[in-house]
Short mmCIF file of C-alpha atoms and ligand atoms in Angstrom, two decimals:
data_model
loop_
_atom_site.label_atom_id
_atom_site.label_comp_id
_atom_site.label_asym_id
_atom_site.label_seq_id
_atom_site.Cartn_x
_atom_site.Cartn_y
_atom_site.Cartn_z
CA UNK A 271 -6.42 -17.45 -20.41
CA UNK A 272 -8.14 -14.17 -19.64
CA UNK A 273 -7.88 -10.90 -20.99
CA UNK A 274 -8.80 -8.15 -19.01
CA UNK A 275 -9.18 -4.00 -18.90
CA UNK A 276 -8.22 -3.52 -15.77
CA UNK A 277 -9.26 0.64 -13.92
CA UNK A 278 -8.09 1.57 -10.51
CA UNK A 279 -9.33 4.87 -9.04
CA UNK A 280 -10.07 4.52 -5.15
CA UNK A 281 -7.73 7.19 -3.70
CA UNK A 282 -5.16 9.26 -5.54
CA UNK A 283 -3.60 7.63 -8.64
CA UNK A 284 -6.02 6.97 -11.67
CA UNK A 285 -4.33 3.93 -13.55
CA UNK A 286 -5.97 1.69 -16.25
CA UNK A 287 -4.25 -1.70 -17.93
CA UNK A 288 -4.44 -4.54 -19.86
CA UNK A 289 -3.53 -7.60 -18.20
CA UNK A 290 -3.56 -11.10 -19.61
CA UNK A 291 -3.33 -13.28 -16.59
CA UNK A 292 -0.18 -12.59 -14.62
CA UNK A 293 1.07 -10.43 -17.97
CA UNK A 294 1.07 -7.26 -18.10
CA UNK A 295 0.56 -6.18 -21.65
CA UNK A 296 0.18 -2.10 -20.99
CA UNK A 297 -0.41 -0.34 -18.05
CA UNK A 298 -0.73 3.50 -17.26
CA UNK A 299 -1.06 5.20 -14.27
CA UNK A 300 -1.91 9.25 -13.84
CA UNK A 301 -0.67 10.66 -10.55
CA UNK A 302 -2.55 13.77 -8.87
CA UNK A 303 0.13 13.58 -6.58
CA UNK A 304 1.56 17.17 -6.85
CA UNK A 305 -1.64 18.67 -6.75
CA UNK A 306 -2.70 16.95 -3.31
CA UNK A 307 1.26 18.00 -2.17
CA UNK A 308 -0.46 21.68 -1.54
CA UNK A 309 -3.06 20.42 0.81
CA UNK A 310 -0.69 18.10 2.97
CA UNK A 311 -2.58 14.96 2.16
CA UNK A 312 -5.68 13.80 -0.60
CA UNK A 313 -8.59 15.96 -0.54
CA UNK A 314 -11.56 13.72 -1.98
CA UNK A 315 -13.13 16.07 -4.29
CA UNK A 316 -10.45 16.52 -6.46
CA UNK A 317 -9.68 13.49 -6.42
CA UNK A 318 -13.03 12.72 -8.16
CA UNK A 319 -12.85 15.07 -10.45
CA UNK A 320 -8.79 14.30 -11.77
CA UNK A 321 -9.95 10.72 -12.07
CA UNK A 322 -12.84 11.94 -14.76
CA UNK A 323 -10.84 13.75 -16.74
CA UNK A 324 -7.50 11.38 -16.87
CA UNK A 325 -9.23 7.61 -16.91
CA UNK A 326 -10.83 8.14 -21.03
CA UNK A 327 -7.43 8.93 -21.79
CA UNK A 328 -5.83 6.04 -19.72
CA UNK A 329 -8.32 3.69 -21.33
CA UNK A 330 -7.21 5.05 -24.86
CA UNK A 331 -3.39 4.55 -23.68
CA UNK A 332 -3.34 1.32 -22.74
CA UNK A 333 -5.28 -0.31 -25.88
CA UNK A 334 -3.33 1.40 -27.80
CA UNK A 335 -0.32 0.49 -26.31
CA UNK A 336 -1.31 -3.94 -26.07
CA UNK A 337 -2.97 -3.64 -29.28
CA UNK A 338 -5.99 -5.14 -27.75
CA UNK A 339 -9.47 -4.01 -28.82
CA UNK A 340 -12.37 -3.89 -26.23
CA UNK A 341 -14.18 -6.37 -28.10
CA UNK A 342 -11.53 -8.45 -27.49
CA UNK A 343 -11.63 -8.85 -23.75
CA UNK A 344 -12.55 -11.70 -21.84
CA UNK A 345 -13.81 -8.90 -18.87
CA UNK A 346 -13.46 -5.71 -17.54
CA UNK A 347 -12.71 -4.90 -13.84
CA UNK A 348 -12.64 -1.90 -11.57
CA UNK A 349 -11.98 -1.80 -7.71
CA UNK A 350 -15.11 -1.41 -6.17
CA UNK A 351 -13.61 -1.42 -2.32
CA UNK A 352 -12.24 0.27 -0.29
CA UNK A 353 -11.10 3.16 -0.63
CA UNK A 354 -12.92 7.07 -1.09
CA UNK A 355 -16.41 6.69 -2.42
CA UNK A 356 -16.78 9.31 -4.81
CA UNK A 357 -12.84 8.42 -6.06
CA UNK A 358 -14.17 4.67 -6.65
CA UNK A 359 -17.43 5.56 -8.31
CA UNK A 360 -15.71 7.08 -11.09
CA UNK A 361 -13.91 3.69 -11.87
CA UNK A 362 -16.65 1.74 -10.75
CA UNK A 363 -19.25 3.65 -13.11
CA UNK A 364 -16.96 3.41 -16.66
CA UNK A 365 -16.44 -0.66 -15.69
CA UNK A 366 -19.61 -0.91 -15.52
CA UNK A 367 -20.57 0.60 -18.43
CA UNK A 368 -17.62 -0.64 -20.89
CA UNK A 369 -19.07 -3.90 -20.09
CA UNK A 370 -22.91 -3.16 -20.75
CA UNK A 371 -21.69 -1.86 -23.96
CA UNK A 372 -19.47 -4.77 -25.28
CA UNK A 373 -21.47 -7.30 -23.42
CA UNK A 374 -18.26 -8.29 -21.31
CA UNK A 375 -18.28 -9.89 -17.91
CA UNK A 376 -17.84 -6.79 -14.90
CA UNK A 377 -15.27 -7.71 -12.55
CA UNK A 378 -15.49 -6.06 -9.24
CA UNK A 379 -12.21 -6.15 -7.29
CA UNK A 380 -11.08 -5.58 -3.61
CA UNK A 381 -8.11 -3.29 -3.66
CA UNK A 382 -6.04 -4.98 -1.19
CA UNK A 383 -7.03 -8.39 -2.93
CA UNK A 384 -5.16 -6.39 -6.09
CA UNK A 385 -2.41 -5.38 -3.91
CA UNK A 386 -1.81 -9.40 -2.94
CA UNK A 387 -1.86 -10.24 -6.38
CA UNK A 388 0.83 -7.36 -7.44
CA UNK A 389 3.21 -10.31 -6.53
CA UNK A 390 2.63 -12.68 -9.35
CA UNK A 391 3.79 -9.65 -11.48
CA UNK A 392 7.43 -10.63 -10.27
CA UNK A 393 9.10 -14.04 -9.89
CA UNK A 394 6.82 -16.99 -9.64
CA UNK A 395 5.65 -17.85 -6.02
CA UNK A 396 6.25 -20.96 -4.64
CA UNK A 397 3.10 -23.56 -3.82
CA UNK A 398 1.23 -21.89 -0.97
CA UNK A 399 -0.07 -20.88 1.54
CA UNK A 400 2.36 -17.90 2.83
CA UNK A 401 2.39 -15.03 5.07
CA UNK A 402 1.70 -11.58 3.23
CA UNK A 403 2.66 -8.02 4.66
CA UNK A 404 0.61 -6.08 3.17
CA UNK A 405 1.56 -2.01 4.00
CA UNK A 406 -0.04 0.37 2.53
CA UNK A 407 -0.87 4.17 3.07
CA UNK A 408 -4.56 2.72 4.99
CA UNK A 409 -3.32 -0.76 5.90
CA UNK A 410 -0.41 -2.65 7.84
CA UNK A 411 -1.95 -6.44 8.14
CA UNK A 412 -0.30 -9.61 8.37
CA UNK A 413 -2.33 -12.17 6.01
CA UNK A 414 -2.28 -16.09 5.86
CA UNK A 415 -2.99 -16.82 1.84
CA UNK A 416 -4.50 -19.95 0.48
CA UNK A 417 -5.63 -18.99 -2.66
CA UNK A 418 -7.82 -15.89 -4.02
CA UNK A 419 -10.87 -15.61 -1.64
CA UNK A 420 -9.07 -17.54 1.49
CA UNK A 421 -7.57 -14.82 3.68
CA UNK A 422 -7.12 -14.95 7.52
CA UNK A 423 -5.88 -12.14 9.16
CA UNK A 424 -3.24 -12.74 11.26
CA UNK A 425 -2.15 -9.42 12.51
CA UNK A 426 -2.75 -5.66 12.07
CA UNK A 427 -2.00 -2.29 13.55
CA UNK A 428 -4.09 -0.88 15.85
CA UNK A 429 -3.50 2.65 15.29
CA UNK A 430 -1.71 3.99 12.18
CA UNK A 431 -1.00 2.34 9.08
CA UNK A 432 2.43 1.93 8.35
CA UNK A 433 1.90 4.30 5.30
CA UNK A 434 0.23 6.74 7.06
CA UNK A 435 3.50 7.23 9.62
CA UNK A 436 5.73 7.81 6.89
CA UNK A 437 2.92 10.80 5.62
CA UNK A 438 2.54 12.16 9.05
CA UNK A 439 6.46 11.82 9.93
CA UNK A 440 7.17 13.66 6.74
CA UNK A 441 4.94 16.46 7.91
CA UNK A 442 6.25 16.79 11.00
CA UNK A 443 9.91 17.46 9.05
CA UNK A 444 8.25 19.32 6.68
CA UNK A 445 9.78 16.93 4.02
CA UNK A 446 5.98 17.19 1.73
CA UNK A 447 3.80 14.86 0.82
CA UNK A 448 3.66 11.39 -0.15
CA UNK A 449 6.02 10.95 3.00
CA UNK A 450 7.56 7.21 2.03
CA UNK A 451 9.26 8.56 -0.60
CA UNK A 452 10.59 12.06 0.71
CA UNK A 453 11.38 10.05 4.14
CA UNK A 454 13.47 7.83 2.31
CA UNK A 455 15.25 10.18 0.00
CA UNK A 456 16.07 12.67 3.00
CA UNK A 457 17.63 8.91 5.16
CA UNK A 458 19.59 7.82 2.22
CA UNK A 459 23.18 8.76 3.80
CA UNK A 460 21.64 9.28 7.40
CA UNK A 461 22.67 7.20 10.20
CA UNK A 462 19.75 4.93 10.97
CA UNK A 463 21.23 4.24 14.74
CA UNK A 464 21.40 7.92 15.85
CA UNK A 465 18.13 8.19 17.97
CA UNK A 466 16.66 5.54 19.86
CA UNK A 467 12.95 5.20 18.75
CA UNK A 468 10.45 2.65 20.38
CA UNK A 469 8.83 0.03 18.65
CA UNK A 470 5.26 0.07 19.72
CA UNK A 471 3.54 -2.94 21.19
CA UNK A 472 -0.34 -3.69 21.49
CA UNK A 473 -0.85 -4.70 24.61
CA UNK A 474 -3.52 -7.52 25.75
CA UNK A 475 -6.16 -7.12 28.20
CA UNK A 476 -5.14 -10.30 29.64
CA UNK A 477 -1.73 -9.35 30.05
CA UNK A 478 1.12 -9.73 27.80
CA UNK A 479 1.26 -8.34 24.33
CA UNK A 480 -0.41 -9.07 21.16
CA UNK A 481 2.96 -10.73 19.21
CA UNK A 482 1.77 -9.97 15.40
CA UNK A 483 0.08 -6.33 15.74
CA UNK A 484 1.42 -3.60 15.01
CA UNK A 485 1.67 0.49 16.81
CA UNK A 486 2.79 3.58 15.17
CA UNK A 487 1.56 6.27 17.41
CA UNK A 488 3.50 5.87 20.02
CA UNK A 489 6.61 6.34 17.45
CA UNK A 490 4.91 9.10 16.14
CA UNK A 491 4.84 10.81 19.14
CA UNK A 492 8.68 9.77 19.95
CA UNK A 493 9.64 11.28 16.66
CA UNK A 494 7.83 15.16 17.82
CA UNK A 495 9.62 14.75 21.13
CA UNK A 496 12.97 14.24 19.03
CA UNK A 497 12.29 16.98 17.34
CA UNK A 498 11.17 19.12 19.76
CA UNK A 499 13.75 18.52 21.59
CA UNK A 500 16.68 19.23 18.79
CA UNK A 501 14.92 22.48 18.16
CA UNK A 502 15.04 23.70 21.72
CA UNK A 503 19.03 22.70 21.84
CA UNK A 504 19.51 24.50 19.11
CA UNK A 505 17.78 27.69 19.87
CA UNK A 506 19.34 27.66 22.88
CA UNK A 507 23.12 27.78 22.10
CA UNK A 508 23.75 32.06 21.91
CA UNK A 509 25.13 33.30 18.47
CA UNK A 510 28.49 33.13 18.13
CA UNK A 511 30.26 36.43 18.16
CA UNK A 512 32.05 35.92 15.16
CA UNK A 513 28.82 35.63 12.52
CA UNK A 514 26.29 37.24 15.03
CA UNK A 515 23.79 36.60 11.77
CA UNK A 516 24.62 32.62 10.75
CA UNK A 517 21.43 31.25 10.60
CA UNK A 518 20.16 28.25 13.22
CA UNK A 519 22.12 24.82 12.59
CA UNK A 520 19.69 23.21 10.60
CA UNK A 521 17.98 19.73 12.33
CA UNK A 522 19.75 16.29 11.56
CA UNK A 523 16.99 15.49 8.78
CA UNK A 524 18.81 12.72 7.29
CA UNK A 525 19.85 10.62 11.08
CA UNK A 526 15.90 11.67 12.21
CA UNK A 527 14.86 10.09 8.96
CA UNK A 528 17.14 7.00 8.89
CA UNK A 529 16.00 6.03 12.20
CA UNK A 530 12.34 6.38 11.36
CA UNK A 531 13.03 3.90 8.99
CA UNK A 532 15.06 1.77 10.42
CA UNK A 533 12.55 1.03 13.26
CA UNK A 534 9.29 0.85 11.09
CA UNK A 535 11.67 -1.59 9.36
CA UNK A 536 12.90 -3.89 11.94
CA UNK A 537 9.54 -3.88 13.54
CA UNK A 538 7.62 -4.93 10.57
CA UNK A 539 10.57 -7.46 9.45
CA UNK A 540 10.69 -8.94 12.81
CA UNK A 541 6.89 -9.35 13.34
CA UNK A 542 6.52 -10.96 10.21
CA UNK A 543 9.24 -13.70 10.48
CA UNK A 544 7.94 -14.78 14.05
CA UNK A 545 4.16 -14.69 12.54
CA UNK A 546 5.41 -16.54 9.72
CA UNK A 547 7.94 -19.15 11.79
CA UNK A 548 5.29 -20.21 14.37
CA UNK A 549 2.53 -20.12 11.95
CA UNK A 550 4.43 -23.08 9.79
CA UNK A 551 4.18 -20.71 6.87
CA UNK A 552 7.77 -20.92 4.71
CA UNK A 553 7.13 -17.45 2.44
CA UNK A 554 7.21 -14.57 3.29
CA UNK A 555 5.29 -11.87 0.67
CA UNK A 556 5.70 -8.26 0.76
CA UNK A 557 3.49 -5.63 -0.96
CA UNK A 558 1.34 -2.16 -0.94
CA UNK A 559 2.97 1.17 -1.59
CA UNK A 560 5.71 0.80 1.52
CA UNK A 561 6.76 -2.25 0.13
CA UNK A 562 8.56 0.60 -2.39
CA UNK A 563 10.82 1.28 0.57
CA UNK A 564 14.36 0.35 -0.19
CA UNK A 565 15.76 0.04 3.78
CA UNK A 566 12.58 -2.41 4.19
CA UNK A 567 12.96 -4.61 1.60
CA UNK A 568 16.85 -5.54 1.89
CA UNK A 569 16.01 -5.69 5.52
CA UNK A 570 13.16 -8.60 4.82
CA UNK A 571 15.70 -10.02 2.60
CA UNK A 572 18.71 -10.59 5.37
CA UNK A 573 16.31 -11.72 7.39
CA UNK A 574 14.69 -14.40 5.65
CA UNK A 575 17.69 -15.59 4.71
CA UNK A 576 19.31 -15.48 8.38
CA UNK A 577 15.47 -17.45 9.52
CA UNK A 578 15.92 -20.16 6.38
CA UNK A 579 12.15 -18.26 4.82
CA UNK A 580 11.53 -17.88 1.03
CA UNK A 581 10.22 -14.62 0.48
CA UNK A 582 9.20 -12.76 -2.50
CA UNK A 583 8.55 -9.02 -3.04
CA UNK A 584 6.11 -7.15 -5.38
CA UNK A 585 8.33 -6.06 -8.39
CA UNK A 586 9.02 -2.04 -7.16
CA UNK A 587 6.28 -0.22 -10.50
CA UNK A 588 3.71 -2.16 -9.16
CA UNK A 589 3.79 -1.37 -4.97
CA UNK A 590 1.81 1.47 -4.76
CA UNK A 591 -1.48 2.17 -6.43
CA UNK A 592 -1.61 0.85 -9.95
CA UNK A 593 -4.08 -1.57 -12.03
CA UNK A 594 -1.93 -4.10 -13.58
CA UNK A 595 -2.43 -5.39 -9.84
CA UNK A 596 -6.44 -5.16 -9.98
CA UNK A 597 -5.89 -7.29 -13.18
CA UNK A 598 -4.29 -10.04 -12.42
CA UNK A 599 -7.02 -10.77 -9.59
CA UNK A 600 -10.03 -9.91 -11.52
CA UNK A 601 -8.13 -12.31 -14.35
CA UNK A 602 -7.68 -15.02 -11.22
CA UNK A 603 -11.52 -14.78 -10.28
CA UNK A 604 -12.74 -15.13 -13.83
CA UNK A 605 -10.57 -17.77 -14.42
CA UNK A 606 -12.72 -19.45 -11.42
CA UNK A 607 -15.96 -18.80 -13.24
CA UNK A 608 -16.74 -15.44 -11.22
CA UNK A 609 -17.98 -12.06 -12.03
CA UNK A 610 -20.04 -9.29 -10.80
CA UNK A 611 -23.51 -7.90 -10.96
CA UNK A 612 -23.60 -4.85 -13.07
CA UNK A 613 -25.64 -3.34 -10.34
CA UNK A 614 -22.63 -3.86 -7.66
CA UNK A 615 -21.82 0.19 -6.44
CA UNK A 616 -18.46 0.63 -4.23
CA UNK A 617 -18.06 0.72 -0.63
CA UNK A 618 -15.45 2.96 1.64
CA UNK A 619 -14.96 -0.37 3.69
CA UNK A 620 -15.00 -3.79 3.29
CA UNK A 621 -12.67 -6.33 4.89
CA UNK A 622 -10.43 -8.51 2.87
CA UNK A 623 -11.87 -11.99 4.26
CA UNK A 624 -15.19 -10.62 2.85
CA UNK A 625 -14.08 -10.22 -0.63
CA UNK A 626 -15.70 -12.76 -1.91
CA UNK A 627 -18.85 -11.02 -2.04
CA UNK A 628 -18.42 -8.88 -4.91
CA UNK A 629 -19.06 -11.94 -6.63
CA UNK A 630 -22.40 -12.68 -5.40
CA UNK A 631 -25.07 -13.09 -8.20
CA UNK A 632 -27.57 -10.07 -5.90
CA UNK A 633 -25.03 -7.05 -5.21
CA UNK A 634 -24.32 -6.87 -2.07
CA UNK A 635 -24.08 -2.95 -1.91
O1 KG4 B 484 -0.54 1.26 -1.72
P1 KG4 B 484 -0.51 2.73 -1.84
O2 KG4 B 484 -0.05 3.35 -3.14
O3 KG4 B 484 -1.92 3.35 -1.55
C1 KG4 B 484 -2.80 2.79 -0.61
O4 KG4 B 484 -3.50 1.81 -0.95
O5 KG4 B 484 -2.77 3.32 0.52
O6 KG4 B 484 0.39 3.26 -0.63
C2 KG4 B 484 0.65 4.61 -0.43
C3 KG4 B 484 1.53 4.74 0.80
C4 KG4 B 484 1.75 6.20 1.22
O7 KG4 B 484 1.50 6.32 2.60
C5 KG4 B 484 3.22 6.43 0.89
O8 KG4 B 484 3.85 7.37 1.75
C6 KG4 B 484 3.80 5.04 1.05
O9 KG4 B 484 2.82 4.18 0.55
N1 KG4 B 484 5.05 4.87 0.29
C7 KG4 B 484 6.25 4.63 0.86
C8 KG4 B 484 7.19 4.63 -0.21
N2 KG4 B 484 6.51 4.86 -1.39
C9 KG4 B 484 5.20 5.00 -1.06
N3 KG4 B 484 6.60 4.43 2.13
C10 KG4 B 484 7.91 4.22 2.39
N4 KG4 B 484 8.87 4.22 1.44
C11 KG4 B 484 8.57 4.42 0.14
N5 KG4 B 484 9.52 4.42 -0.78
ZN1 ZN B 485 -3.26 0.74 -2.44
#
């Protein structure tokens, strides 16, 4: 059994737990949220600067909270890729130290490798390998698993992460910013068949298509057209002259939002039971912040039912950014005898299948 302090700080949540193996025994999580909300999206230097001042406190929280003193710890982990540099460093840098100054094991983590493992915080998985979906606000990828450190990419987008649509979608409607969440609150009673949306395809240079990637620009740009296009109806209808001064008919919000959804739904469901059919893979794993989406996950539900797949999806506190999720897999690598060099910085990219070398013995960056 391992007993870990778990910190997460690589984009805009600063979130610190106490994980012992696939238990969660207290986990806290700061959101700057509302204060990126003014600038339309995260602007890195606050970031930083939030995550200083909230992780002591987080730290505080959460062994108070488990009842587990530092010196009680089996290691202590922080993601060290990817995500924004400066954001990282600031988890990174306390890890780091914690453990020179309780002589702990440092556990580096890759944050997607924590997002995989936000699974085993809900029902038990059955014996791999399976197919993960991982969708996130930088990342739509379709992942064969066969254990922590074997990852083979299957799929991907080659534009947009799903995440990112939602954010940029919500802009465009002016619904503010994270956009999964305002997207799906403004669709909840909308009519998700109302407008006709395309569901982007990658093409191959050979010909054909690329069956398991993944588009969102094109939809993107369907969505402006749609509303570009609803404005200009609108504005041109005269006043009536009954109420000369009635202001505009407001745009559909909820249909347009519905059957954003809906599409970015069925395209990611339908990918992802094909991938995992003709791969031989029989589960079907969903996490990373869209995974939160309520139209998405009912719709992965039917349809592994309807394709005879068992499927599983990350338990809804732990989908988007949170480090009960970068415990369990730094709990899963020491378990395996691994750890990380105390000199180990962070890095704004690293691929998944690479993972495994934040546990080399030299750091690799
Ligand atoms: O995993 P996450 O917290 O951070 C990254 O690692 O990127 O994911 C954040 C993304 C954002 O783009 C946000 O809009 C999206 O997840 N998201 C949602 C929902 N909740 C968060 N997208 C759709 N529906 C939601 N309910
Ligand atoms: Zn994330």
């Amino acid at each position: 059994m391992a007993t870990v302090l778990a910190l997460e700080t690589s984009c805009d949540e600063s979130a610190a737990a106490i994980v012992r193996d696939q238990t969660v025994l207290a986990s806290a999580v700061a959101s700057q949220v509302e204060e990126h909300a003014r600038w339309g999206g995260v602007v890195p230097e606050i970031a930083s600067r939030r995550h200083v001042e909230a992780l002591p406190q987080l730290i505080d929280q959460v062994c108070r909270e488990s009842g587990v003193a530092l010196a009680e710890l089996d290691g202590i982990a922080a993601t060290a890729a990817p995500g924004l540099v400066g954001a990282l460093l600031v988890a990174s840098v306390t890890g780091r130290t914690l453990a020179r100054l309780h002589a702990k094991p440092f556990v580096a983590v890759h944050h997607l490798e924590g997002h995989l493992c936000s699974v085993q915080l809900g029902d038990p998985l059955p014996p791999g390998p399976y197919l993960v979906l991982l969708v996130s606000g930088g990342h739509t990828e379709l992942l064969r698993v066969d254990g922590p450190g074997q990852y083979q990419r299957l799929g991907r987008s080659h534009d947009d992460a799903a995440g990112e649509a939602f954010d940029k979608v919500a802009r465009l409607l002016d619904l503010g910013y994270p956009g999964g969440p305002a997207i799906e609150a403004a669709g909840l009673d909308g009519d998700p068949r109302r407008f006709a949306l395309p569901k982007g395809r990658v093409s191959r240079p050979e010909g054909g298509f690329y069956p398991y990637d993944f588009s969102f620009s094109g939809l993107k740009t369907a969505m402006l057209r749609q509303v570009r296009a609803l404005e200009a109806a609108r504005d041109s209808v005269p006043a009536s002259p009954d109420s000369p001064d009635s202001p505009a008919e407001a745009l559909p919000l909820a249909d347009l939002a519905a059957s954003f959804e809906q599409v970015v739904a069925e395209v990611l469901v339908e990918r992802s039971c094909r991938c995992a059919r003709e791969q031989g893979l029989g589960t079907l794993v969903l996490v990373g912040g869209v995974a939160a989406n309520r139209r998405l996950r009912a719709l992965l539900e039917a349809r592994c039912q309807r394709d005879g797949l068992a499927w599983r999806v990350a338990p809804l506190a732990y989908c988007t950014d949170n480090a009960a999720m970068i415990g369990v897999a730094a709990a899963q690598r020491l378990t395996a005898g691994q750890h990380s060099s105390l000199e180990l910085a962070v890095a704004a990219r690293l691929p998944l299948e690479q993972a495994d070398r934040l546990y080399e013995s030299q750091a690799c960056f």
